[in-house]
């Protein structure tokens, strides 16, 4: 998506540890017009899939998930992150590893809001090694929900998570696909 790629080129900052900082429009301050356009694009790609719920992880996926849900006319649901795996019976849970914080955590969603009746579109801001997306997919599997696919704002393709999950049969649509990035040479899109 050209609009998003241009914005990443203009305002994205490549940090050590393969982290792209996009705090000026996606991860801290939010550019609602840009996110609305990204949300509309993702929603358009999945409009015929019978999506009943958009699922993301707190906190950085929430903004983009809301805009996708707005265009699909369904609720957005975010998995909460719990440091303990000692959780109650009223939730679906899946383990994940945090790319940015380096720790393991458990994602949980109340059984009240996700069930075998649902067809889910998973949405997230970034796809790197795929741990977050895998955990969100596992939550759906645990709940017996159907997964229509995943809509991602920014995929760092060279980190391989996307390819692995696609090979497992998950449909993934990424709005900006980064082939490589470093502080000196900048960002190269696929
Ligand atoms: P994965 O689980 O695929 O390795 O990483 C995806 C998650 O880590 C996303 O939910 C996102 O919050 C975070 N993340 C991964 N790479 C980046 C990055 O380059 N920049 C930012 N801001 N977040 C990232």
XYZ file of C-alpha atoms and ligand atoms in Angstrom:
214
model
C 0.000 0.000 0.000
C 1.727 3.098 -1.323
C 0.343 5.540 1.239
C 1.688 3.476 4.140
C 5.054 2.828 2.491
C 5.512 6.555 1.863
C 4.719 7.325 5.487
C 7.138 4.667 6.734
C 9.863 6.140 4.497
C 9.116 9.628 5.733
C 8.652 9.045 9.482
C 9.882 5.523 10.317
C 13.102 5.220 12.276
C 15.246 2.083 12.188
C 16.477 1.253 15.694
C 19.062 -1.311 16.791
C 17.643 -4.819 17.285
C 15.684 -4.764 14.010
C 12.987 -2.514 15.409
C 11.190 -0.025 13.197
C 9.895 2.860 15.268
C 6.641 4.279 13.952
C 5.545 6.146 17.054
C 4.521 9.266 15.157
C 1.603 7.581 13.365
C 0.975 3.995 14.573
C 2.427 3.079 17.961
C 2.068 6.160 20.140
C 0.564 9.114 18.306
C -2.072 7.811 15.879
C -2.781 9.190 12.399
C -6.468 8.305 12.263
C -6.833 9.179 8.568
C -3.960 6.915 7.593
C -5.204 4.116 9.864
C -8.672 4.474 8.401
C -7.245 4.020 4.891
C -5.222 0.970 6.001
C -8.288 -0.424 7.795
C -10.442 0.019 4.686
C -7.852 -1.720 2.514
C -7.587 -4.750 4.845
C -11.378 -4.922 5.288
C -11.863 -4.833 1.497
C -9.606 -7.867 1.050
C -11.635 -9.929 3.542
C -15.105 -8.510 2.886
C -16.492 -11.764 1.451
C -15.141 -14.050 4.185
C -18.034 -13.771 6.634
C -15.883 -12.193 9.354
C -17.750 -11.849 12.672
C -14.854 -10.559 14.769
C -11.538 -8.779 14.360
C -8.978 -10.089 16.855
C -5.734 -8.383 17.869
C -3.355 -8.179 20.829
C -3.064 -5.298 23.264
C -1.827 -2.671 23.032
C -0.307 -1.798 19.688
C -2.777 -3.753 17.534
C -5.887 -2.114 18.952
C -5.966 1.058 16.876
C -5.615 -0.651 13.528
C -8.051 -3.423 14.549
C -10.724 -0.818 15.350
C -10.470 0.695 11.896
C -10.667 -2.709 10.207
C -13.688 -3.622 12.360
C -15.354 -0.311 11.524
C -15.196 -1.179 7.821
C -16.320 -4.799 8.361
C -19.166 -3.703 10.661
C -18.232 -6.155 13.384
C -16.641 -5.946 16.863
C -12.919 -5.658 17.477
C -11.609 -7.881 20.279
C -8.166 -7.617 21.846
C -6.325 -10.375 23.664
C -4.996 -9.232 27.016
C -1.422 -10.001 27.962
C -0.899 -11.771 31.262
C 2.497 -12.391 32.875
C 1.219 -15.485 34.648
C 0.086 -18.714 33.037
C -2.018 -19.370 36.146
C -5.316 -18.177 34.719
C -8.959 -18.985 35.270
C -11.223 -21.348 33.360
C -13.262 -18.545 31.823
C -10.645 -17.638 29.241
C -8.972 -19.028 26.140
C -5.200 -18.716 26.398
C -2.075 -19.074 24.265
C 1.617 -18.492 24.924
C 3.701 -15.962 23.015
C 7.136 -14.375 23.069
C 7.378 -10.590 22.933
C 9.534 -9.275 20.095
C 10.022 -5.855 21.625
C 10.286 -6.788 25.343
C 12.012 -10.173 24.972
C 9.831 -11.936 27.571
C 7.273 -14.751 27.391
C 3.672 -14.006 28.227
C 0.205 -15.496 27.921
C -2.507 -14.006 25.729
C -6.007 -14.378 27.096
C -9.486 -13.740 25.733
C -12.723 -14.225 27.634
C -14.822 -17.178 26.475
C -17.728 -14.731 26.464
C -16.365 -13.004 23.360
C -14.853 -15.775 21.230
C -16.532 -19.069 20.343
C -16.969 -21.720 17.687
C -19.636 -19.507 16.105
C -17.038 -16.921 15.090
C -15.116 -16.335 11.888
C -12.098 -14.282 12.866
C -9.860 -11.857 11.029
C -6.617 -11.419 12.984
C -5.061 -7.961 12.740
C -1.746 -6.647 14.043
C 0.558 -3.694 13.558
C 3.729 -5.735 12.852
C 4.642 -9.238 11.756
C 8.238 -10.243 12.500
C 9.018 -13.777 13.727
C 5.335 -14.620 13.905
C 4.962 -15.409 17.609
C 2.138 -12.915 18.246
C 0.195 -13.967 15.149
C 0.702 -17.646 15.958
C -0.636 -17.124 19.506
C -3.679 -15.245 18.188
C -4.352 -18.060 15.730
C -3.929 -20.631 18.537
C -6.490 -18.753 20.645
C -8.995 -19.105 17.801
C -8.189 -22.796 17.377
C -8.700 -23.334 21.094
C -12.044 -21.551 20.916
C -13.095 -23.585 17.866
C -13.408 -20.372 15.831
C -12.688 -20.277 12.100
C -9.786 -18.045 11.020
C -10.390 -16.181 7.752
C -6.812 -14.897 7.722
C -4.637 -12.092 8.999
C -4.321 -8.430 8.017
C -1.004 -6.859 8.989
C 0.068 -3.230 8.676
C 3.835 -3.815 8.417
C 5.508 -7.169 7.710
C 9.279 -7.497 8.002
C 9.445 -10.342 5.494
C 13.133 -11.099 6.079
C 12.338 -12.265 9.623
C 10.427 -15.225 8.254
C 7.334 -15.396 10.479
C 4.995 -14.630 7.585
C 6.430 -17.318 5.322
C 6.214 -19.938 8.067
C 2.588 -19.183 8.845
C 1.628 -18.980 5.158
C 3.211 -22.420 4.690
C 0.931 -23.636 7.483
C -2.050 -22.452 5.437
C -2.805 -19.077 7.000
C -3.817 -16.341 4.557
C -1.810 -13.224 5.424
C -2.251 -9.837 3.733
C 0.361 -7.235 4.651
C -0.056 -3.585 3.681
C 3.663 -2.783 3.676
C 6.273 -5.499 3.196
C 9.823 -4.668 4.208
C 12.522 -6.703 2.451
C 15.402 -5.264 4.478
C 16.203 -2.327 6.707
C 19.148 -0.809 8.517
C 20.047 2.577 9.903
C 22.594 3.356 7.148
C 20.901 2.107 3.979
C 17.346 2.770 5.139
C 14.258 0.716 4.345
C 13.759 -1.407 1.213
C 10.252 -2.613 0.394
C 9.477 -5.875 -1.424
P 6.466 -11.261 16.182
O 5.659 -11.888 17.267
O 5.915 -11.496 14.801
O 7.935 -11.605 16.264
O 6.417 -9.684 16.433
C 5.197 -9.011 16.282
C 4.883 -8.136 17.458
O 6.062 -7.510 17.980
C 3.938 -7.026 17.040
O 2.726 -7.218 17.725
C 4.619 -5.729 17.444
O 3.981 -5.193 18.579
C 6.024 -6.108 17.833
N 7.029 -5.755 16.797
C 7.756 -6.609 16.037
N 8.635 -5.960 15.271
C 8.446 -4.653 15.529
C 9.077 -3.460 15.007
O 9.992 -3.463 14.165
N 8.594 -2.267 15.487
C 7.603 -2.200 16.425
N 7.219 -0.990 16.819
N 6.998 -3.310 16.925
C 7.426 -4.521 16.477
